Coordinates of C-alpha atoms and ligand atoms in Angstrom, one line a residue:
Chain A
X1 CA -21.4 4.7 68.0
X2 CA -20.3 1.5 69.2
X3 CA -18.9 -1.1 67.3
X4 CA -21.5 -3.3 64.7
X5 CA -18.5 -5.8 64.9
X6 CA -16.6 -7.1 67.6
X7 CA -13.4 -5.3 68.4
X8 CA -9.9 -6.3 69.6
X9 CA -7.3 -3.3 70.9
X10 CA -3.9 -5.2 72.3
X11 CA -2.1 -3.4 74.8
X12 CA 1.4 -4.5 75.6
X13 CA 3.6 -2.9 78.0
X14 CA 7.0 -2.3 80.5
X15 CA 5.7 -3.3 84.2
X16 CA 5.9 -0.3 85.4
X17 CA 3.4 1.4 88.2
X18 CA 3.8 4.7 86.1
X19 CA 1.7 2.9 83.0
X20 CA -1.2 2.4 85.1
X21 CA -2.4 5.9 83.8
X22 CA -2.1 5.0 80.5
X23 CA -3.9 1.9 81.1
X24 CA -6.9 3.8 82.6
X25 CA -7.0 6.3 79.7
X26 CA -7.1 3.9 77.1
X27 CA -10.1 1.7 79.5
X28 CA -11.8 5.0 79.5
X29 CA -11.5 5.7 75.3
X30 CA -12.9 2.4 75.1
X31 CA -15.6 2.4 77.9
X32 CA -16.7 6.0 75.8
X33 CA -16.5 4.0 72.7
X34 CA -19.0 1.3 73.7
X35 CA -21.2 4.1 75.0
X36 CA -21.7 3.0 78.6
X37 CA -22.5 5.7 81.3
X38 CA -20.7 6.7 83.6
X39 CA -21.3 4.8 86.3
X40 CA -20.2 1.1 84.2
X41 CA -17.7 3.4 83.0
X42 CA -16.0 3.8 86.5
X43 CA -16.5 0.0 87.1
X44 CA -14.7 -1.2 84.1
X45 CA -11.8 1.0 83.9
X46 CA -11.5 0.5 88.0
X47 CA -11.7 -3.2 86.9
X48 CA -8.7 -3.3 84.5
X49 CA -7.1 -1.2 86.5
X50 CA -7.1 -3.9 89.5
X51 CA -6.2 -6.8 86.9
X52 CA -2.5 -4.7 85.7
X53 CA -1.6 -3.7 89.2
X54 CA -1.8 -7.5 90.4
X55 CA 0.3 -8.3 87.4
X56 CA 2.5 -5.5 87.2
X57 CA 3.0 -5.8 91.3
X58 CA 2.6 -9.6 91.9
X59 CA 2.9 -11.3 88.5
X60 CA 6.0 -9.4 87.1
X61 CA 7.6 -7.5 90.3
X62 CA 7.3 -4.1 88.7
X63 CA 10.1 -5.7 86.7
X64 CA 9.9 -3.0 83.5
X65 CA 11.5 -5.4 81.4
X66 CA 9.1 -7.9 81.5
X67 CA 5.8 -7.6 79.6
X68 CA 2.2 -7.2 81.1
X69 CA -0.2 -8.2 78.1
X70 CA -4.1 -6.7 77.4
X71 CA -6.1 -7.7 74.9
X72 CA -9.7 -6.3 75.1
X73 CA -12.6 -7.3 72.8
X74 CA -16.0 -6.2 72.8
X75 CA -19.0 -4.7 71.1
X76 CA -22.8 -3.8 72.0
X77 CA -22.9 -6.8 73.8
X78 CA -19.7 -7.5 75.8
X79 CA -16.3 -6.3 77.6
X80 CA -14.1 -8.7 78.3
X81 CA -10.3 -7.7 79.1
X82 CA -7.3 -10.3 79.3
X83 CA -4.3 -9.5 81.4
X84 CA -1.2 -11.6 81.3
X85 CA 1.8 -11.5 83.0
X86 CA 5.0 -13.4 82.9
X87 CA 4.9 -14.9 87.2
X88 CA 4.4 -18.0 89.1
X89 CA 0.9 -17.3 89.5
X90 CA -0.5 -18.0 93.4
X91 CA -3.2 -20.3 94.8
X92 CA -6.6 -18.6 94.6
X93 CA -7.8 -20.3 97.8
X94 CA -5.5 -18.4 100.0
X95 CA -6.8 -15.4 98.8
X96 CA -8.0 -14.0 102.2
X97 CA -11.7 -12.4 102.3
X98 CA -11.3 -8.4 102.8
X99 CA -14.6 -8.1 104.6
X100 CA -14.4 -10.1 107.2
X101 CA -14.3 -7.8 110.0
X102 CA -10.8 -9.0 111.3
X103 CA -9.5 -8.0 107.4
X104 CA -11.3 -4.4 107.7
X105 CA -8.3 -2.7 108.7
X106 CA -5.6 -4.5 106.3
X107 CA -4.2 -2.1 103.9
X108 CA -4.1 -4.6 101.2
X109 CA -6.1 -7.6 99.9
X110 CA -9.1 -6.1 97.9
X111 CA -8.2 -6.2 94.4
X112 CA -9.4 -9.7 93.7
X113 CA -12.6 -9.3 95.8
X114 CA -13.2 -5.7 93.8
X115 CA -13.1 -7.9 90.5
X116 CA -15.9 -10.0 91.8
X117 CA -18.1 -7.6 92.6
X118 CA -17.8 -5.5 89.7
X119 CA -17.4 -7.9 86.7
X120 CA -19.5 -10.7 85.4
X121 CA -16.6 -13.2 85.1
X122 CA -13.3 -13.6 86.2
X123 CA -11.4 -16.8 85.4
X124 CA -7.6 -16.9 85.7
X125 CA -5.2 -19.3 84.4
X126 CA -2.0 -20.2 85.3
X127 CA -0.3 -21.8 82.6
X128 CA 2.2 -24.3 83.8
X129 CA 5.3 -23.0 81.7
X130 CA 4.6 -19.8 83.7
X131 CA 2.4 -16.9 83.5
X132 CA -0.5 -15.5 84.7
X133 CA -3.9 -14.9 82.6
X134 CA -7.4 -13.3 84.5
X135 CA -10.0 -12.8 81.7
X136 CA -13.1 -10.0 82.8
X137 CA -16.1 -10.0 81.3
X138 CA -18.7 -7.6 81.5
X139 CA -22.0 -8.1 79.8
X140 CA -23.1 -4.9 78.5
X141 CA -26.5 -5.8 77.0
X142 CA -30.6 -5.6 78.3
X143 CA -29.1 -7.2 81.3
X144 CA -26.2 -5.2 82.0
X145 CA -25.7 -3.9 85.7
X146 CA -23.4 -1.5 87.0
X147 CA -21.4 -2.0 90.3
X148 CA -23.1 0.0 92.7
Chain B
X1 CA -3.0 12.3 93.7
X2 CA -2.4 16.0 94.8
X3 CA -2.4 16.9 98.6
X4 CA -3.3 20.2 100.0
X5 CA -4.0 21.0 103.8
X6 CA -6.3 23.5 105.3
X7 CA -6.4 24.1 109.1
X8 CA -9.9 25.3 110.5
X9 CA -9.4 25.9 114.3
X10 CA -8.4 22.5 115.4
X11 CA -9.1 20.5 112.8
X12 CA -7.1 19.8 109.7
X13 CA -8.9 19.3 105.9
X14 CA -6.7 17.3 103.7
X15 CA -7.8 18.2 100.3
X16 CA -7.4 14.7 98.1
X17 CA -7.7 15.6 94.6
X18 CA -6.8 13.6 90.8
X19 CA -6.3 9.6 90.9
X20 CA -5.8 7.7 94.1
X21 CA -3.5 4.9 93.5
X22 CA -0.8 4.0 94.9
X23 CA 3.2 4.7 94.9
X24 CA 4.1 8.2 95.4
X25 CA 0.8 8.7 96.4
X26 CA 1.5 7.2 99.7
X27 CA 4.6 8.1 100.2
X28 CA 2.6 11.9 100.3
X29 CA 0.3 11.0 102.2
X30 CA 1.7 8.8 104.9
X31 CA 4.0 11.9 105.3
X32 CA 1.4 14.4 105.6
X33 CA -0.2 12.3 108.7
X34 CA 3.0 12.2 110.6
X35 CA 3.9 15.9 109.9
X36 CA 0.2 16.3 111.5
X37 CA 0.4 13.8 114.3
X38 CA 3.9 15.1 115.1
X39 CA 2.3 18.8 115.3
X40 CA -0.2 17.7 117.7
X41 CA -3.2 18.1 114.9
X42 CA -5.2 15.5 115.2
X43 CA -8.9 16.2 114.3
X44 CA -8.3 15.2 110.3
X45 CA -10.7 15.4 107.7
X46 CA -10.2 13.8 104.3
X47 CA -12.1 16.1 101.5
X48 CA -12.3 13.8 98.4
X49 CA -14.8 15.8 96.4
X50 CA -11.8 16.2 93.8
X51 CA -10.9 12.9 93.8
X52 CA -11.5 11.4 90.7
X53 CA -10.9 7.9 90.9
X54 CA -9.5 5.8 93.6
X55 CA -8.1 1.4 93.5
X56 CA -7.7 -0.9 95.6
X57 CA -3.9 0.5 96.6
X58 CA -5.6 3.7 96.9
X59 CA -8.0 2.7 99.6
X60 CA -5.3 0.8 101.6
X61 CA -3.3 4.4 101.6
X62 CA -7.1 5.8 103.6
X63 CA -6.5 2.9 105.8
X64 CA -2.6 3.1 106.9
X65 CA -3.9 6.9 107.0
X66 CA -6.9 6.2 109.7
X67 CA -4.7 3.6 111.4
X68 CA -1.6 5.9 111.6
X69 CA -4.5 8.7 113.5
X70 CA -6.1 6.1 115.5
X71 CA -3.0 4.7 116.9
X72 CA -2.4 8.8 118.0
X73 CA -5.5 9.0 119.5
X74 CA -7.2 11.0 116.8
X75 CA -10.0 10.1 114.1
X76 CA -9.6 10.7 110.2
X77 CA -13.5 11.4 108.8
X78 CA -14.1 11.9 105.0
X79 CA -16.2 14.5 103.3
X80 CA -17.5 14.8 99.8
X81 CA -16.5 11.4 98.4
X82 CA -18.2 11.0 95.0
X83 CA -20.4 8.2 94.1
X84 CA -17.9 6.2 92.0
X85 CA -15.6 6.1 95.2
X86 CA -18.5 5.5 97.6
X87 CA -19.6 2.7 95.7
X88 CA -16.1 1.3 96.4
X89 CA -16.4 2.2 99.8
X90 CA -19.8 0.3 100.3
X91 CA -18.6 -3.1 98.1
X92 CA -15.4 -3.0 100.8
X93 CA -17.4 -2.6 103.9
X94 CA -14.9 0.4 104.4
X95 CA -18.4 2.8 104.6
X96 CA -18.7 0.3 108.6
X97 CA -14.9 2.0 109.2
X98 CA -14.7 5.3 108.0
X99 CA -17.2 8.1 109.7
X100 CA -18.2 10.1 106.5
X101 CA -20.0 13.4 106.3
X102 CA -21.9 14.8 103.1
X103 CA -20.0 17.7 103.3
X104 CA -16.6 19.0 104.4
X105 CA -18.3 21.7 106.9
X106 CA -20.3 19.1 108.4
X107 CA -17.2 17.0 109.1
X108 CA -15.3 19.8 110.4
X109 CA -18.7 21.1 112.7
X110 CA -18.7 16.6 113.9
X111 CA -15.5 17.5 116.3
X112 CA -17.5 20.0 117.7
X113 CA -17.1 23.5 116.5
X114 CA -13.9 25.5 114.5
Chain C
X1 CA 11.3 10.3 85.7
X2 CA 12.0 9.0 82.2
X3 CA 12.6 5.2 82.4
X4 CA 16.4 4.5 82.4
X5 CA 16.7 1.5 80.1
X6 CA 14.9 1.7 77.0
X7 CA 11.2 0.7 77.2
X8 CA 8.6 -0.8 74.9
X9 CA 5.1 -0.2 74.2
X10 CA 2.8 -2.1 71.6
X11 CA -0.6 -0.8 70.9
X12 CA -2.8 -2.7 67.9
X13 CA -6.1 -1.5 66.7
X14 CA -8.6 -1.5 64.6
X15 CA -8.4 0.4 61.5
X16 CA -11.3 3.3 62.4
X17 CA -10.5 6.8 63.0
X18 CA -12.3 6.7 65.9
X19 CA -9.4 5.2 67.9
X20 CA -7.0 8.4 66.8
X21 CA -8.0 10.1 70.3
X22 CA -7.0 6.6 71.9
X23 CA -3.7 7.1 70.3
X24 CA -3.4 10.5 70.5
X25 CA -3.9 9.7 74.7
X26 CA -1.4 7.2 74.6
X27 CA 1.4 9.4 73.1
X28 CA 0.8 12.1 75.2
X29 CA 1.4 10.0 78.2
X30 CA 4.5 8.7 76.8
X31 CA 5.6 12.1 75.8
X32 CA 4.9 12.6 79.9
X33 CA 6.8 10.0 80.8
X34 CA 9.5 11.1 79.2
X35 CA 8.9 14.5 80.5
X36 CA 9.7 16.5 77.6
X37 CA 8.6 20.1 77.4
X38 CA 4.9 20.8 75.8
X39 CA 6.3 21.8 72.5
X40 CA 8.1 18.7 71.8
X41 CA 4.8 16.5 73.3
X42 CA 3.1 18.1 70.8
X43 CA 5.2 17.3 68.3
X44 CA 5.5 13.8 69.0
X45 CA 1.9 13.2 69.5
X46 CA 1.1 15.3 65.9
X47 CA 3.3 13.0 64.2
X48 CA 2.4 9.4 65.7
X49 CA -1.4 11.0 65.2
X50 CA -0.3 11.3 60.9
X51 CA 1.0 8.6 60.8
X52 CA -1.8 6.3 61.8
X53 CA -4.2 8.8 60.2
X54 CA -2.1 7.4 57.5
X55 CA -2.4 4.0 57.7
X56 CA -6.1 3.6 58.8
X57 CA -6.8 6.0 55.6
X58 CA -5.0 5.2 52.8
X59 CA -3.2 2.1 54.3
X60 CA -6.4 -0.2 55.4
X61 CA -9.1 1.8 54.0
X62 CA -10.9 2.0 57.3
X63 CA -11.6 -1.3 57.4
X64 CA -11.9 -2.1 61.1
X65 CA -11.0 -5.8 60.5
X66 CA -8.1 -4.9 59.8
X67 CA -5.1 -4.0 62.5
X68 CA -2.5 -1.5 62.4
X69 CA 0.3 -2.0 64.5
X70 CA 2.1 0.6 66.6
X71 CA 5.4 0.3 68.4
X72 CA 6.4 2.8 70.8
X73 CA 10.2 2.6 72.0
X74 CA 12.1 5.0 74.1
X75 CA 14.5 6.3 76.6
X76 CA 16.1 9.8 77.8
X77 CA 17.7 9.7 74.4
X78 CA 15.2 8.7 71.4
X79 CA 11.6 8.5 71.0
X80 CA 10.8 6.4 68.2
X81 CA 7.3 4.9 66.6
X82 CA 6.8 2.5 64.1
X83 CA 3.0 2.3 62.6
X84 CA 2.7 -1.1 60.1
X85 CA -0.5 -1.6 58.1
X86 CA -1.7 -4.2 55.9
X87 CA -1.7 -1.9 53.1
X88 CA -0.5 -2.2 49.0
X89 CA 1.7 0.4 49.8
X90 CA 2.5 3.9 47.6
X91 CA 5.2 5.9 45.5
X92 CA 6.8 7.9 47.7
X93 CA 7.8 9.6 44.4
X94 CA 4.4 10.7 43.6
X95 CA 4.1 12.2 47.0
X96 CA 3.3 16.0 45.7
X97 CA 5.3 19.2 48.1
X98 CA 2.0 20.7 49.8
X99 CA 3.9 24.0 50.3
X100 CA 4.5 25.0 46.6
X101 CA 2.1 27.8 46.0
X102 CA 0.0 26.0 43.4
X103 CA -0.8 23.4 45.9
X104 CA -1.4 25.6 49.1
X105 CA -5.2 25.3 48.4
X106 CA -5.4 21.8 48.5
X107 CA -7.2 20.0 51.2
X108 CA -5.1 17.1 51.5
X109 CA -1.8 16.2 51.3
X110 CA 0.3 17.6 54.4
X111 CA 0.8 14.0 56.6
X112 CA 4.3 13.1 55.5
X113 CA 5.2 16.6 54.9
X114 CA 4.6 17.2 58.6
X115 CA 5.9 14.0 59.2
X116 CA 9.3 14.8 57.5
X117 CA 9.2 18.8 59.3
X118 CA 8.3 17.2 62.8
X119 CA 10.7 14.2 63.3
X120 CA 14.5 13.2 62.8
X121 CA 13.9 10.3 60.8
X122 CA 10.8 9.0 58.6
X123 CA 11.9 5.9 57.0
X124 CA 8.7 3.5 55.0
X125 CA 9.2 0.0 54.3
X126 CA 7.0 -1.6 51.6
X127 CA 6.8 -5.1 52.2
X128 CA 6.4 -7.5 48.9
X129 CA 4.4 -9.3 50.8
X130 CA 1.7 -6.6 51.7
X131 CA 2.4 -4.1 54.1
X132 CA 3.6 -0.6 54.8
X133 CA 5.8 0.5 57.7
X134 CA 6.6 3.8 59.0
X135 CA 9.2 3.9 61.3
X136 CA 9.4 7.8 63.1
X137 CA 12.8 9.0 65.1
X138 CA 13.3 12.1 67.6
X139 CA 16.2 12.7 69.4
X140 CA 15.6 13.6 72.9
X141 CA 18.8 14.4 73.7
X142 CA 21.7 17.6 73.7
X143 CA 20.8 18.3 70.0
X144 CA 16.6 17.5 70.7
X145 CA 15.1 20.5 68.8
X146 CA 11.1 20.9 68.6
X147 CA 9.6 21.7 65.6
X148 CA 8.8 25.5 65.7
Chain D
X1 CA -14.1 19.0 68.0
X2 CA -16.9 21.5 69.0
X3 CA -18.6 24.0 67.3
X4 CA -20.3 27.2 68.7
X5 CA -21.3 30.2 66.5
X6 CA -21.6 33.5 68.4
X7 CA -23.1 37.0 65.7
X8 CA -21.4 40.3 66.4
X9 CA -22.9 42.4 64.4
X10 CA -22.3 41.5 60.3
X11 CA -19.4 39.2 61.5
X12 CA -19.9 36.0 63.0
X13 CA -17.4 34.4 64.9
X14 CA -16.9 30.2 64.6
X15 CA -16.0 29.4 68.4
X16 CA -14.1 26.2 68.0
X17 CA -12.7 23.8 70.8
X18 CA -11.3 20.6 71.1
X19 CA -9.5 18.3 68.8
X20 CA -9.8 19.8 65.3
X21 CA -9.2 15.7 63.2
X22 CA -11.4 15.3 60.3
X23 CA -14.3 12.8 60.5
X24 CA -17.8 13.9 61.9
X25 CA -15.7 17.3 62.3
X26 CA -15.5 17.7 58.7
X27 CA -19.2 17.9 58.2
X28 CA -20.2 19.7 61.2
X29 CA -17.7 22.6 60.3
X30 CA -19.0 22.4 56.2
X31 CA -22.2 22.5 57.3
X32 CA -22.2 25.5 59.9
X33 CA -20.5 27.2 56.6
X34 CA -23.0 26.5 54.4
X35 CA -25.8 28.1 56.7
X36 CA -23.9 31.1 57.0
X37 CA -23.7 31.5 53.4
X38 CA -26.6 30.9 53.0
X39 CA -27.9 33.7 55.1
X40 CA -25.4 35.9 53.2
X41 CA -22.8 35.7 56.0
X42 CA -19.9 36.0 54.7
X43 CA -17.4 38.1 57.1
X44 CA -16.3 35.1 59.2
X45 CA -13.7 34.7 62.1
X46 CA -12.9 31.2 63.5
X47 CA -11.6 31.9 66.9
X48 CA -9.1 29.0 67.9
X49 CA -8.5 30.5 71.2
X50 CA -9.5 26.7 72.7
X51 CA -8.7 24.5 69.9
X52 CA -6.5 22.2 71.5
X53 CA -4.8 20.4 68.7
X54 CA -4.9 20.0 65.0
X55 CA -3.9 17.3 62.3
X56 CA -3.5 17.7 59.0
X57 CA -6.7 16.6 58.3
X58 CA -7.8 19.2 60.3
X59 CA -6.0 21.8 58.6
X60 CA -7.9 20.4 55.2
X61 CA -10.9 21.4 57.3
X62 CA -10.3 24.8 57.6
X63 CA -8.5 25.3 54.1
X64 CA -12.1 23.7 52.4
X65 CA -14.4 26.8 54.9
X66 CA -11.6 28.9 53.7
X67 CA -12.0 28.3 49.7
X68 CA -15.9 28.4 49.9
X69 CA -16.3 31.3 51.7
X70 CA -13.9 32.7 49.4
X71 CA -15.6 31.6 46.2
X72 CA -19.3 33.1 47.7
X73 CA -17.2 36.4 47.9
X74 CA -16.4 36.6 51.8
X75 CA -13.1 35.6 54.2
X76 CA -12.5 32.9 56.5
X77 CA -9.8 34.9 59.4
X78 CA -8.3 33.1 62.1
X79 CA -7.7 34.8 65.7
X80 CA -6.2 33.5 68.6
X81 CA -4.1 30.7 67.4
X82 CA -2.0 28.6 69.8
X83 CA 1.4 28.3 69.6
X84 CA 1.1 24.2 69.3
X85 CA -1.4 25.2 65.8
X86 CA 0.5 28.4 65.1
X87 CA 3.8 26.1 64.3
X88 CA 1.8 23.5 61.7
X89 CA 0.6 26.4 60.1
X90 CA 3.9 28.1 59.6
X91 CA 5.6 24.6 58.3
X92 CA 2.9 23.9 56.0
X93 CA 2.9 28.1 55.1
X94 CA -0.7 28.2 55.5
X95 CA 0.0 31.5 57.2
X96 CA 0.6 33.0 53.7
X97 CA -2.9 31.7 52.8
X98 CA -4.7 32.7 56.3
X99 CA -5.2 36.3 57.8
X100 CA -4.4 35.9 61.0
X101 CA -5.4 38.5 64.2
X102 CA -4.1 38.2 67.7
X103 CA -7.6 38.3 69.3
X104 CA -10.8 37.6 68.0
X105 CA -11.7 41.4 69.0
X106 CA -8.7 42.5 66.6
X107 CA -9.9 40.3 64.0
X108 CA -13.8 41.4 64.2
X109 CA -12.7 45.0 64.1
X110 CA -10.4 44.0 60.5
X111 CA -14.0 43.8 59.1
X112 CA -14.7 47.7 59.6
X113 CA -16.0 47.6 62.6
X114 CA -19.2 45.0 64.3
Ligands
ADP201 N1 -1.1 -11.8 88.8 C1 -0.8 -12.3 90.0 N2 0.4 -13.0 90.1 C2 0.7 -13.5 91.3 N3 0.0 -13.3 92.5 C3 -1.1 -12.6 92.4 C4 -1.6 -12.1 91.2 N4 -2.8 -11.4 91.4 C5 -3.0 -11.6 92.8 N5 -2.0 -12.3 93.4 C6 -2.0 -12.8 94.8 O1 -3.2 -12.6 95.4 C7 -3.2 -11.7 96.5 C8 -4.5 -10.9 96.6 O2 -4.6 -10.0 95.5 P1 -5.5 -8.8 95.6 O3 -6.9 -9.2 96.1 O4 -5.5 -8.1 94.3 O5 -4.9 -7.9 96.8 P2 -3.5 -7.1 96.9 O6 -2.9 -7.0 95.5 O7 -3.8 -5.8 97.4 O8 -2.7 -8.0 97.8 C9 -2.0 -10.9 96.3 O9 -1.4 -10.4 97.5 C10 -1.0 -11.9 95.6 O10 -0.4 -12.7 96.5
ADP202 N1 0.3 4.0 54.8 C1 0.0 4.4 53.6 N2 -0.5 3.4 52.7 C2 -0.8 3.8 51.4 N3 -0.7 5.0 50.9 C3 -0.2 6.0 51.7 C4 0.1 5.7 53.1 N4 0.6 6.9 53.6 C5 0.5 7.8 52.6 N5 0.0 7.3 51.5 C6 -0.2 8.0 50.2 O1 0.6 9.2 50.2 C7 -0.3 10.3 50.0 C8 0.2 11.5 50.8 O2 0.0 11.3 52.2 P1 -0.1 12.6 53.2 O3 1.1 13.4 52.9 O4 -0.2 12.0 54.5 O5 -1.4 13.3 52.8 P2 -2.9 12.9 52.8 O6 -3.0 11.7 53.7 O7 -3.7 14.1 53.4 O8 -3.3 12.6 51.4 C9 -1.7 9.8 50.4 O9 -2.7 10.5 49.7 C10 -1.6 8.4 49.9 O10 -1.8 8.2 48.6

């Protein structure tokens, strides 16, 4: 059943590509906590998985000595997932648009724009002593939608 | 991500199957093209019925693998791609590059026969 | 390949035994990482899995407001897991030896048995202040033996 | 952990698989003993064969079918045990309090016969 209360799990770990497994099993335990179906299932987890690799790649340099921070809270209502990393940060306005037709073919570039399309919010945060925070949301209530 | 290959006449099936993301993964893969361009084979058809999941890193590996073919003078088509990656696909516009069959047979039949 | 400089990994939960699976999932994929052999990953996994059966039982009574705290931290060399609750704590004295005949029958009883039988080290810290910690130790190297 | 109970003839096998953790699992396995009981079934075999793993609150599952089947005047065996559940069993000796059969045929057949 899923939780009466809201929840918090905290998920702190070495910025490594090799945890991203870990990360989606524990998005998945969740997902199948809150009872969603599949298909929100698939667009959350694919969701947090985008946020980690940006900060484990671009936020902490697959550095495994530095820290990549989740926190997820929700219940009946809402996901929201918090992913901090310990970078610079980068200027949201250069973020090139992936489907333009000239950006079809790039191998990279997508990870921001697949965050948009399959989450309600997504705010980041740059905090000026350095670090990286993008907060997802998902509503999962009467007006809940999945990505596709 | 595991790789397997299958030739059927002149065209090659690359059997995609587990979690598509990145890292070894396209070490594999960008391998497996070349071995195949180098070999002359270059009718390729990606089955992703077994693929579970794919990211964003995922689908730039597809793309560096269609660009690789391209470039060679071939085509890369995929087959059997779930709805969890399709819907991927479709938010990316990637559906307006990649040719994609409902089935691995009918991709294999699109070049024109076995 | 099993990170070369010693990693860390904090999980924190709620207190509900529905997360054990979430755990269970997140050992396991340490054990991976780590790549020891499927005895041993089941070993580890059994233990960290007792040990917060422990603390979300006994520990914080299920109460999903409160958090237990697990740290993972490992090389080649040592796995080791500490699990902190918010807890009053126990007698480790009064702890009863599940494997004397009279008490082979009962149903409970066999966590820090197993605990002690699986792992190198099991050391609990009570805190004054309200708290219990269990602290877990396997040696992965030469001498590494699995349980059986 | 899942439950599935399959009759062969005055002994019925408990088909279990999954993660064996206490919980919901608790009453689910209680209750499936009760029924039996209370049908007068009392020659029971849980077949492990694709339990994946067990705690010890899992074991306290089994030990509680074991002692009330015992007490109506039947037996709880165990066949097929993997070798991840065969080694908590030893440690904690609950191999002296379980009969144990290689296969779920062997330990059927223990019964005199289906
Ligand atoms: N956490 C982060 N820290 C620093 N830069 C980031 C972060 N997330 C994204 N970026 C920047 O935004 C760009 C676009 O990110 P994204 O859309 O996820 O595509 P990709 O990661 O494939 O480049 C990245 O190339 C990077 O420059
Ligand atoms: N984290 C804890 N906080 C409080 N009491 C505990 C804790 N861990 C164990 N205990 C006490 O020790 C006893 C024995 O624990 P254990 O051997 O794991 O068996 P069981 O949990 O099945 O009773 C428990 O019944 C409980 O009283």
């Amino acid at each position: 059943m899923p939780p009466s209360a809201r929840e918090t799990l905290d998920l702190n770990l070495p910025s490594s590509m090799d945890y991203l497994s870990l990360v989606n099993g524990v998005a998945e335990e969740i997902a199948t906590r809150l009872e969603v179906d599949e298909a929100l299932k698939d667009t959350l987890t694919t969701a947090v998985i985008e946020a980690c690799t940006n900060a484990i790649e671009h936020g902490n340099r697959e550095d495994p000595s530095k820290t990549v921070k989740i926190r997820f809270e929700y219940d009946a209502e809402a996901f929201s997932v918090t992913v901090t990393d310990e970078g610079k940060g980068f200027d949201l306005k250069l973020v090139d648009d992936p489907v333009k037709p000239e950006n079809l073919l790039r191998e990279r570039g997508r990870g921001i724009f697949i965050l948009r399309a399959f989450m309600d919010e997504v705010n980041y945060r740059f905090d000026p002593a350095g670090g990286t925070t993008v907060q997802l949301v998902k509503n999962l209530g009467a007006k809940a939608q999945t990505a596709s | 991500m595991n790789l397997k290959r299958v030739d059927r006449g002149d065209v090659t099936v690359l059997v995609l199957s587990g979690k598509l993301m990145g890292g070894p993964d396209s070490v594999l893969f960008q391998d497996m093209i070349k071995d195949l361009l180098g070999a002359d084979r270059k009718n390729l058809v990606a089955d992703l019925k077994s693929l579970s999941w794919v990211n964003s890193t995922g689908l730039g590996i597809l793309i560096s693998g269609y660009s690789s073919v391209k470039n060679a003078g071939g085509v890369l088509k995929l087959a059997a791609v779930a709805s969890r990656i399709e819907s991927i696909l479709m938010i990316t516009k990637l559906t307006t590059v990649f040719e994609t069959h409902k089935t691995v047979d009918d991709a294999v039949e699109s070049f024109g026969g076995e």
